[in-house]
Short mmCIF file of C-alpha atoms and ligand atoms in Angstrom, two decimals:
data_model
loop_
_atom_site.label_atom_id
_atom_site.label_comp_id
_atom_site.label_asym_id
_atom_site.label_seq_id
_atom_site.Cartn_x
_atom_site.Cartn_y
_atom_site.Cartn_z
CA UNK B 3 11.98 -8.41 19.81
CA UNK B 4 8.56 -9.97 19.59
CA UNK B 5 5.53 -9.19 17.45
CA UNK B 6 3.00 -7.05 19.31
CA UNK B 7 0.15 -9.18 18.02
CA UNK B 8 1.35 -12.80 18.16
CA UNK B 9 4.60 -12.72 20.22
CA UNK B 10 6.52 -14.52 17.43
CA UNK B 11 9.93 -13.04 16.46
CA UNK B 12 9.57 -9.57 14.88
CA UNK B 13 11.03 -8.54 11.53
CA UNK B 14 10.52 -4.80 11.87
CA UNK B 15 10.36 -2.17 14.58
CA UNK B 16 7.95 0.71 14.05
CA UNK B 17 8.80 3.36 16.63
CA UNK B 18 5.79 5.51 15.69
CA UNK B 19 3.51 2.67 16.80
CA UNK B 20 5.85 1.92 19.69
CA UNK B 21 5.75 -1.72 18.56
CA UNK B 22 7.39 -4.50 16.56
CA UNK B 23 5.73 -6.84 14.11
CA UNK B 24 6.24 -10.22 12.46
CA UNK B 25 5.86 -10.38 8.67
CA UNK B 26 2.22 -11.44 8.75
CA UNK B 27 1.10 -8.78 11.21
CA UNK B 28 3.16 -6.08 9.55
CA UNK B 29 1.31 -6.78 6.29
CA UNK B 30 -1.98 -6.72 8.17
CA UNK B 31 -1.13 -3.29 9.59
CA UNK B 32 -0.35 -1.94 6.09
CA UNK B 33 -3.59 -3.33 4.65
CA UNK B 34 -5.59 -1.78 7.48
CA UNK B 35 -3.95 1.63 7.05
CA UNK B 36 -4.70 1.62 3.31
CA UNK B 37 -8.27 0.41 3.85
CA UNK B 38 -8.76 3.18 6.41
CA UNK B 39 -7.44 5.87 4.03
CA UNK B 40 -9.70 4.60 1.22
CA UNK B 41 -12.72 4.50 3.53
CA UNK B 42 -12.17 7.77 5.46
CA UNK B 43 -11.60 9.80 2.30
CA UNK B 44 -14.10 7.91 0.12
CA UNK B 45 -11.43 7.29 -2.50
CA UNK B 46 -13.18 4.58 -4.55
CA UNK B 47 -15.36 1.49 -4.28
CA UNK B 48 -15.00 -2.12 -5.43
CA UNK B 49 -16.95 -1.38 -8.61
CA UNK B 50 -14.65 1.47 -9.74
CA UNK B 51 -12.06 0.90 -12.46
CA UNK B 52 -8.70 2.09 -11.13
CA UNK B 53 -5.62 3.22 -13.06
CA UNK B 54 -2.38 3.14 -11.03
CA UNK B 55 0.46 5.47 -12.00
CA UNK B 56 3.40 3.04 -12.02
CA UNK B 57 7.05 4.12 -12.00
CA UNK B 58 8.77 0.84 -11.13
CA UNK B 59 9.69 2.25 -7.70
CA UNK B 60 8.62 0.86 -4.32
CA UNK B 61 5.60 3.08 -3.71
CA UNK B 62 3.79 2.61 -6.99
CA UNK B 63 4.35 -1.16 -7.05
CA UNK B 64 3.36 -1.43 -3.37
CA UNK B 65 0.13 0.52 -3.85
CA UNK B 66 -0.79 -1.56 -6.91
CA UNK B 67 -0.07 -4.78 -4.99
CA UNK B 68 -2.07 -3.57 -1.97
CA UNK B 69 -5.12 -2.62 -4.05
CA UNK B 70 -5.18 -5.96 -5.87
CA UNK B 71 -4.63 -7.71 -2.53
CA UNK B 72 -7.61 -5.84 -1.06
CA UNK B 73 -9.77 -6.99 -3.98
CA UNK B 74 -9.90 -3.86 -6.15
CA UNK B 75 -9.78 -3.84 -9.95
CA UNK B 76 -6.61 -1.97 -10.86
CA UNK B 77 -4.59 -1.65 -14.08
CA UNK B 78 -1.24 0.13 -14.34
CA UNK B 79 0.14 2.85 -16.60
CA UNK B 80 3.88 3.29 -17.05
CA UNK B 81 5.21 6.35 -18.86
CA UNK B 82 8.61 5.87 -20.52
CA UNK B 83 10.24 9.22 -19.75
CA UNK B 84 13.47 8.64 -21.65
CA UNK B 85 15.74 9.36 -18.67
CA UNK B 86 18.62 7.14 -19.85
CA UNK B 87 19.33 3.82 -18.15
CA UNK B 88 17.14 4.75 -15.20
CA UNK B 89 14.06 4.68 -17.42
CA UNK B 90 15.00 1.42 -19.15
CA UNK B 91 15.56 -0.31 -15.82
CA UNK B 92 12.48 1.02 -14.09
CA UNK B 93 10.32 -0.06 -17.02
CA UNK B 94 11.71 -3.59 -16.66
CA UNK B 95 10.66 -3.70 -12.99
CA UNK B 96 7.16 -2.47 -13.81
CA UNK B 97 6.73 -4.96 -16.65
CA UNK B 98 8.02 -7.93 -14.64
CA UNK B 99 5.75 -7.06 -11.70
CA UNK B 100 2.68 -6.98 -13.97
CA UNK B 101 3.62 -10.09 -15.95
CA UNK B 102 4.28 -12.22 -12.84
CA UNK B 103 0.87 -11.34 -11.44
CA UNK B 104 -1.13 -11.36 -14.66
CA UNK B 105 -1.99 -7.65 -14.34
CA UNK B 106 -2.58 -5.19 -17.18
CA UNK B 107 0.19 -2.61 -17.65
CA UNK B 108 -0.29 0.07 -20.31
CA UNK B 109 2.87 1.80 -21.54
CA UNK B 110 3.16 5.25 -23.12
CA UNK B 111 6.54 6.27 -24.53
CA UNK B 112 7.28 10.00 -24.75
CA UNK B 113 9.96 9.42 -27.40
CA UNK B 114 8.00 7.01 -29.57
CA UNK B 115 4.61 8.64 -29.31
CA UNK B 116 5.41 12.33 -28.87
CA UNK B 117 8.96 12.67 -30.22
CA UNK B 118 10.73 13.87 -27.06
CA UNK B 119 12.06 12.78 -23.67
CA UNK B 120 12.37 14.51 -20.29
CA UNK B 121 16.02 15.69 -20.63
CA UNK B 122 15.26 17.19 -24.05
CA UNK B 123 12.07 18.85 -22.81
CA UNK B 124 13.98 20.41 -19.92
CA UNK B 125 16.58 21.84 -22.27
CA UNK B 126 14.11 22.96 -24.95
CA UNK B 127 11.71 24.72 -22.55
CA UNK B 128 14.17 25.95 -19.92
CA UNK B 129 12.14 24.20 -17.21
CA UNK B 130 13.81 22.13 -14.50
CA UNK B 131 13.54 18.42 -15.45
CA UNK B 132 11.04 17.57 -12.69
CA UNK B 133 8.72 20.33 -13.87
CA UNK B 134 8.76 19.17 -17.52
CA UNK B 135 8.39 15.59 -16.31
CA UNK B 136 5.58 16.26 -13.84
CA UNK B 137 3.59 18.24 -16.40
CA UNK B 138 3.95 15.49 -19.02
CA UNK B 139 2.94 12.79 -16.53
CA UNK B 140 -0.12 14.71 -15.29
CA UNK B 141 -1.36 15.29 -18.80
CA UNK B 142 -0.81 11.71 -19.95
CA UNK B 143 -2.35 10.13 -16.84
CA UNK B 144 -5.44 12.33 -17.23
CA UNK B 145 -5.66 11.43 -20.89
CA UNK B 146 -5.16 7.69 -20.34
CA UNK B 147 -7.79 7.64 -17.59
CA UNK B 148 -10.38 9.47 -19.68
CA UNK B 149 -9.63 7.54 -22.89
CA UNK B 150 -9.59 4.19 -21.08
CA UNK B 151 -12.82 4.79 -19.15
CA UNK B 152 -11.16 4.62 -15.71
CA UNK B 153 -12.99 6.14 -12.74
CA UNK B 154 -9.94 7.14 -10.76
CA UNK B 155 -6.15 7.57 -10.97
CA UNK B 156 -4.13 6.25 -8.02
CA UNK B 157 -0.65 7.51 -7.18
CA UNK B 158 1.85 6.06 -4.72
CA UNK B 159 2.44 9.24 -2.70
CA UNK B 160 3.18 8.15 0.88
CA UNK B 161 3.17 9.91 4.24
CA UNK B 162 6.77 11.14 3.80
CA UNK B 163 5.96 12.63 0.38
CA UNK B 164 2.89 14.44 1.64
CA UNK B 165 4.55 15.66 4.85
CA UNK B 166 7.48 17.02 2.81
CA UNK B 167 5.20 18.86 0.37
CA UNK B 168 3.18 20.23 3.29
CA UNK B 169 6.39 21.39 4.95
CA UNK B 170 7.49 23.19 1.76
CA UNK B 171 4.10 24.82 1.27
CA UNK B 172 4.02 25.92 4.91
CA UNK B 173 7.55 27.33 4.76
CA UNK B 174 6.41 29.55 1.88
CA UNK B 175 2.87 30.02 3.28
CA UNK B 176 1.59 29.09 -0.13
CA UNK B 177 -2.02 29.13 1.03
CA UNK B 178 -3.58 28.07 -2.27
CA UNK B 179 -1.38 24.98 -2.52
CA UNK B 180 -2.04 24.22 1.15
CA UNK B 181 -5.78 24.38 0.51
CA UNK B 182 -5.53 21.86 -2.30
CA UNK B 183 -3.08 19.42 -0.69
CA UNK B 184 -5.72 16.75 -0.12
CA UNK B 185 -5.64 12.96 -0.56
CA UNK B 186 -8.55 13.16 -3.02
CA UNK B 187 -8.73 15.52 -5.95
CA UNK B 188 -12.33 15.28 -7.14
CA UNK B 189 -13.06 14.76 -10.82
CA UNK B 190 -14.03 17.91 -12.64
CA UNK B 191 -14.83 18.56 -16.23
CA UNK B 192 -12.13 16.90 -18.32
CA UNK B 193 -10.06 15.70 -15.34
CA UNK B 194 -10.33 12.29 -13.62
CA UNK B 195 -10.49 11.85 -9.83
CA UNK B 196 -7.02 11.40 -8.29
CA UNK B 197 -6.34 9.72 -4.97
CA UNK B 198 -3.44 8.77 -2.68
CA UNK B 199 -4.14 5.60 -0.69
CA UNK B 200 -0.66 5.47 0.94
CA UNK B 201 -0.95 8.70 2.97
CA UNK B 202 -1.02 6.76 6.26
CA UNK B 203 2.17 4.75 5.55
CA UNK B 204 5.80 5.87 5.53
CA UNK B 205 8.46 5.28 2.90
CA UNK B 206 10.22 2.85 5.18
CA UNK B 207 7.01 0.88 5.62
CA UNK B 208 6.44 0.79 1.84
CA UNK B 209 9.97 -0.44 1.18
CA UNK B 210 9.42 -3.07 3.88
CA UNK B 211 6.12 -4.10 2.25
CA UNK B 212 8.04 -4.76 -0.97
CA UNK B 213 10.77 -6.77 0.77
CA UNK B 214 8.29 -8.92 2.67
CA UNK B 215 6.10 -9.47 -0.41
CA UNK B 216 9.11 -10.29 -2.61
CA UNK B 217 8.56 -7.32 -4.93
CA UNK B 218 11.63 -6.25 -6.89
CA UNK B 219 11.68 -2.52 -7.55
CA UNK B 220 14.17 0.03 -8.76
CA UNK B 221 16.27 1.13 -5.79
CA UNK B 222 18.41 3.59 -7.76
CA UNK B 223 17.21 7.17 -7.72
CA UNK B 224 16.10 9.07 -10.78
CA UNK B 225 19.27 10.98 -11.75
CA UNK B 226 17.19 14.18 -12.03
CA UNK B 227 16.21 14.05 -8.36
CA UNK B 228 19.75 14.68 -7.05
CA UNK B 229 19.86 17.47 -4.51
CA UNK B 230 16.27 18.65 -4.97
CA UNK B 231 14.54 20.62 -2.25
CA UNK B 232 11.95 17.94 -1.62
CA UNK B 233 14.70 15.55 -0.50
CA UNK B 234 16.03 18.15 1.95
CA UNK B 235 12.57 18.53 3.54
CA UNK B 236 12.31 14.76 3.94
CA UNK B 237 15.66 14.61 5.68
CA UNK B 238 14.69 17.45 8.01
CA UNK B 239 11.42 15.74 8.93
CA UNK B 240 13.17 12.40 9.46
CA UNK B 241 15.63 14.07 11.85
CA UNK B 242 12.61 15.19 13.90
CA UNK B 243 11.00 11.76 13.56
CA UNK B 244 14.08 10.04 15.01
CA UNK B 245 13.88 12.18 18.14
CA UNK B 246 10.14 12.07 18.38
CA UNK B 247 8.51 9.13 16.58
CA UNK B 248 5.11 9.91 15.11
CA UNK B 249 5.96 13.50 14.18
CA UNK B 250 5.34 13.06 10.44
CA UNK B 251 1.98 11.37 10.95
CA UNK B 252 0.71 13.93 13.45
CA UNK B 253 1.94 16.78 11.23
CA UNK B 254 0.27 15.63 8.01
CA UNK B 255 -2.75 13.73 9.32
CA UNK B 256 -3.37 16.56 11.82
CA UNK B 257 -3.32 18.99 8.90
CA UNK B 258 -5.99 16.94 7.12
CA UNK B 259 -8.08 16.71 10.28
CA UNK B 260 -7.89 20.19 11.66
CA UNK B 261 -6.36 22.64 9.17
CA UNK B 262 -7.66 21.54 5.76
CA UNK B 263 -11.34 22.07 6.76
CA UNK B 264 -10.53 25.72 7.58
CA UNK B 265 -9.11 26.14 4.08
CA UNK B 266 -11.99 24.39 2.30
CA UNK B 267 -13.54 27.59 0.97
CA UNK B 268 -10.28 28.59 -0.63
CA UNK B 269 -9.89 25.15 -2.21
CA UNK B 270 -13.31 25.52 -3.83
CA UNK B 271 -12.48 28.87 -5.43
CA UNK B 272 -9.49 27.23 -7.11
CA UNK B 273 -11.85 25.10 -9.24
CA UNK B 274 -11.81 27.54 -12.10
CA UNK B 275 -13.48 27.19 -15.46
CA UNK B 276 -11.76 25.15 -18.17
CA UNK B 277 -11.77 25.25 -21.96
CA UNK B 278 -10.63 22.60 -24.43
CA UNK B 279 -7.16 22.80 -26.02
CA UNK B 280 -7.51 23.46 -29.75
CA UNK B 281 -4.87 20.81 -30.55
CA UNK B 282 -5.52 17.86 -28.23
CA UNK B 283 -8.91 18.66 -26.74
CA UNK B 284 -7.66 18.38 -23.14
CA UNK B 285 -9.41 20.52 -20.57
CA UNK B 286 -7.22 23.56 -19.94
CA UNK B 287 -7.50 25.72 -16.81
CA UNK B 288 -7.43 29.49 -17.19
CA UNK B 289 -4.03 29.68 -15.50
CA UNK B 290 -2.55 27.22 -18.00
CA UNK B 291 -4.09 28.44 -21.18
CA UNK B 292 -2.18 30.35 -23.72
CA UNK B 293 -3.34 31.67 -27.05
CA UNK B 294 -1.36 30.64 -30.13
CA UNK B 295 -2.66 32.32 -33.30
CA UNK B 296 -5.86 33.12 -31.45
CA UNK B 297 -6.41 29.51 -30.31
CA UNK B 298 -6.29 28.03 -26.81
CA UNK B 299 -3.30 25.66 -26.66
CA UNK B 300 -2.58 23.68 -23.47
CA UNK B 301 0.79 23.70 -21.72
CA UNK B 302 1.47 20.09 -22.70
CA UNK B 303 0.95 20.71 -26.44
CA UNK B 304 3.27 23.73 -26.25
CA UNK B 305 5.90 21.64 -24.48
CA UNK B 306 5.61 18.87 -27.09
CA UNK B 307 5.94 21.35 -29.93
CA UNK B 308 9.15 22.88 -28.61
CA UNK B 309 10.71 19.63 -27.35
CA UNK B 310 10.05 17.51 -30.44
CA UNK B 311 11.71 20.19 -32.59
CA UNK B 312 14.84 20.10 -30.40
CA UNK B 313 17.75 17.70 -31.02
CA UNK B 314 17.83 14.93 -28.34
CA UNK B 315 19.74 15.90 -25.20
CA UNK B 316 21.52 13.39 -22.93
CA UNK B 317 20.74 12.96 -19.23
CA UNK B 318 24.18 14.22 -18.19
CA UNK B 319 23.66 17.58 -19.83
CA UNK B 320 20.66 18.56 -17.75
CA UNK B 321 21.04 16.81 -14.43
CA UNK B 322 22.45 18.48 -11.36
CA UNK B 323 25.58 16.87 -10.00
CA UNK B 324 25.73 15.66 -6.42
CA UNK B 325 28.20 17.35 -4.08
CA UNK B 326 30.57 14.36 -4.25
CA UNK B 327 30.57 14.39 -8.04
CA UNK B 328 31.18 18.14 -8.18
CA UNK B 329 34.15 17.75 -5.87
CA UNK B 330 35.55 14.96 -8.05
CA UNK B 331 35.20 17.08 -11.21
CA UNK B 332 36.88 20.04 -9.53
CA UNK B 333 39.77 17.86 -8.47
CA UNK B 334 40.24 16.60 -12.02
CA UNK B 335 40.05 20.10 -13.45
CA UNK B 336 42.52 21.47 -10.89
CA UNK B 337 45.20 19.04 -11.96
CA UNK R 18 30.44 -9.15 8.21
CA UNK R 19 29.94 -7.99 4.68
CA UNK R 20 27.72 -4.91 4.35
CA UNK R 21 26.22 -3.90 1.02
CA UNK R 22 25.29 -0.23 0.66
CA UNK R 23 23.25 1.24 -2.18
CA UNK R 24 23.11 4.39 -4.31
CA UNK R 25 25.79 3.92 -5.42
CA UNK R 26 26.19 0.19 -4.74
CA UNK R 27 29.31 -0.61 -2.71
CA UNK R 28 30.50 -3.12 -0.13
CA UNK R 29 32.31 -2.69 3.13
CA UNK R 30 33.55 -5.19 5.71
CA UNK R 31 32.86 -4.70 9.44
CA UNK R 32 34.76 -6.71 12.04
CA UNK R 33 32.89 -8.53 14.79
CA UNK R 34 29.27 -8.80 15.86
CA UNK R 35 26.87 -5.86 16.01
CA UNK R 36 23.29 -5.07 16.82
CA UNK R 37 21.38 -3.52 13.90
CA UNK R 38 20.89 -0.13 15.53
CA UNK R 39 24.56 0.01 16.52
CA UNK R 40 25.63 -0.75 12.96
CA UNK R 41 23.40 2.03 11.59
CA UNK R 42 24.70 4.48 14.18
CA UNK R 43 28.30 3.54 13.39
CA UNK R 44 27.70 4.25 9.69
CA UNK R 45 25.84 7.46 10.55
CA UNK R 46 22.64 6.23 8.91
CA UNK R 47 19.14 7.03 10.20
CA UNK R 48 16.74 4.27 11.21
CA UNK R 49 13.84 6.07 9.53
CA UNK R 50 15.72 6.27 6.23
CA UNK R 51 16.90 2.64 5.96
CA UNK R 52 15.97 -1.02 6.08
CA UNK R 53 18.38 -3.74 7.13
CA UNK R 54 18.10 -7.04 5.29
CA UNK R 55 19.92 -10.28 6.16
CA UNK R 56 19.81 -13.03 3.55
CA UNK R 57 16.70 -11.54 1.98
CA UNK R 58 14.84 -11.15 5.30
CA UNK R 59 14.19 -7.95 7.22
CA UNK R 60 15.75 -7.70 10.66
CA UNK R 61 14.59 -5.35 13.46
CA UNK R 62 16.78 -2.86 15.35
CA UNK R 63 17.80 -5.12 18.23
CA UNK R 64 18.76 -8.13 16.06
CA UNK R 65 22.33 -9.33 16.53
CA UNK R 66 24.32 -9.59 13.29
CA UNK R 67 27.01 -12.26 13.09
CA UNK R 68 30.56 -12.15 11.73
CA UNK R 69 29.68 -14.20 8.65
CA UNK R 70 26.37 -12.50 7.82
CA UNK R 71 25.83 -10.69 4.54
CA UNK R 72 23.82 -7.57 5.23
CA UNK R 73 22.16 -5.16 2.85
CA UNK R 74 21.41 -1.66 4.12
CA UNK R 75 18.79 -0.27 1.79
CA UNK R 76 17.93 3.44 1.70
CA UNK R 77 14.20 4.08 1.45
CA UNK R 78 13.95 7.81 0.77
CA UNK R 79 13.14 8.76 -2.80
CA UNK R 80 13.59 12.25 -4.14
CA UNK R 81 11.12 12.39 -7.02
CA UNK R 82 8.46 15.03 -6.59
S1 LIG N 22 12.69 12.83 -10.11
FE1 LIG N 22 11.85 14.42 -11.44
S2 LIG N 22 12.54 13.85 -13.50
FE2 LIG N 22 12.80 12.03 -12.21
S3 LIG N 22 10.92 10.86 -12.50
FE3 LIG N 22 10.60 12.15 -10.69
S4 LIG N 22 9.64 14.04 -11.46
FE4 LIG N 22 10.50 12.95 -13.23
ZN1 LIG N 23 2.74 -11.48 14.54
ZN1 LIG N 24 -3.24 20.24 -25.83
#
């Protein structure tokens, strides 16, 4: 196989482009796709200060690398979630990436700064781990961006992520979520702008970016992700993609082009009024607010209160077991 | 050839030469969900893998929402 651009030996085949690329021209394709997403959706400019949500996984390290490579000013924020060994290891990848490149990585530890971790929050609040985790991350990224004077928060959501969420929202016809599933969430009072520069690139392309650029990232999965619905949607979409390359891109990018404009009015009505949380001052939407002794207290402060009061819970107690593990446990118990 | 699989990490040995896409098909792995790496370098679907190659097949799908 030869590179489409230079006819040198290829290192990757990209069926959705019906082409193969050498390392240099593969990187060029990725840069162009990111530049196009940033430009088309007016995500940010060279003078903006950018905060990248960094997990130590391929997507967040790739997007950080790409932005710096394209000449943007971007710092990272890593949140130590306290998910056992997975968290310790992923933090190491994030810190090494930043140190090797002389980039600024801020770290917030849930356990050290707020007295809880994700497994304990899940147990204490009865939420599924990803819900307790996602809520904590959203709150802390908003806070860090506002406190640190950043113009925009960048996340590493890629085409596969967005197509899978779109698929889930469409299966449920969750019209309000569909209306707001956009690559740019504008800033509104008390919330920073949030953008997704990787929407035009797949997971496989982002992993390949990391391999070619020599970026070490955590390959192991978060133990809380086992068997979640999101993963099932991705597999379903990839089965379609194998038969018909380009399906994911036409599904999601076609949604942005042709469907999202029809839902724009609905998206605007979702921008409800906000009031400050009496404890932390964070802007709190009407749907999230909750009066405690007559005061508005945000969902994050309520989660912290309940979780910090709870004895620490280990990862194994709250995570779902994979099918293979369940079978193994049943076999042991049957003996 | 020695083939390293991930999540969980394990190794298997495959006899003889193979093309990348044939190896993936044999292991029932999707092209869209994996990268194939030989000695630290990516290899495309039609590359021929040798008996004494060490190959990593790396899954690329993450589950986090
Ligand atoms: S998989 Fe769930 S628990 Fe794990 S990091 Fe992602 S959102 Fe958090
Ligand atoms: Zn080339
Ligand atoms: Zn609060």
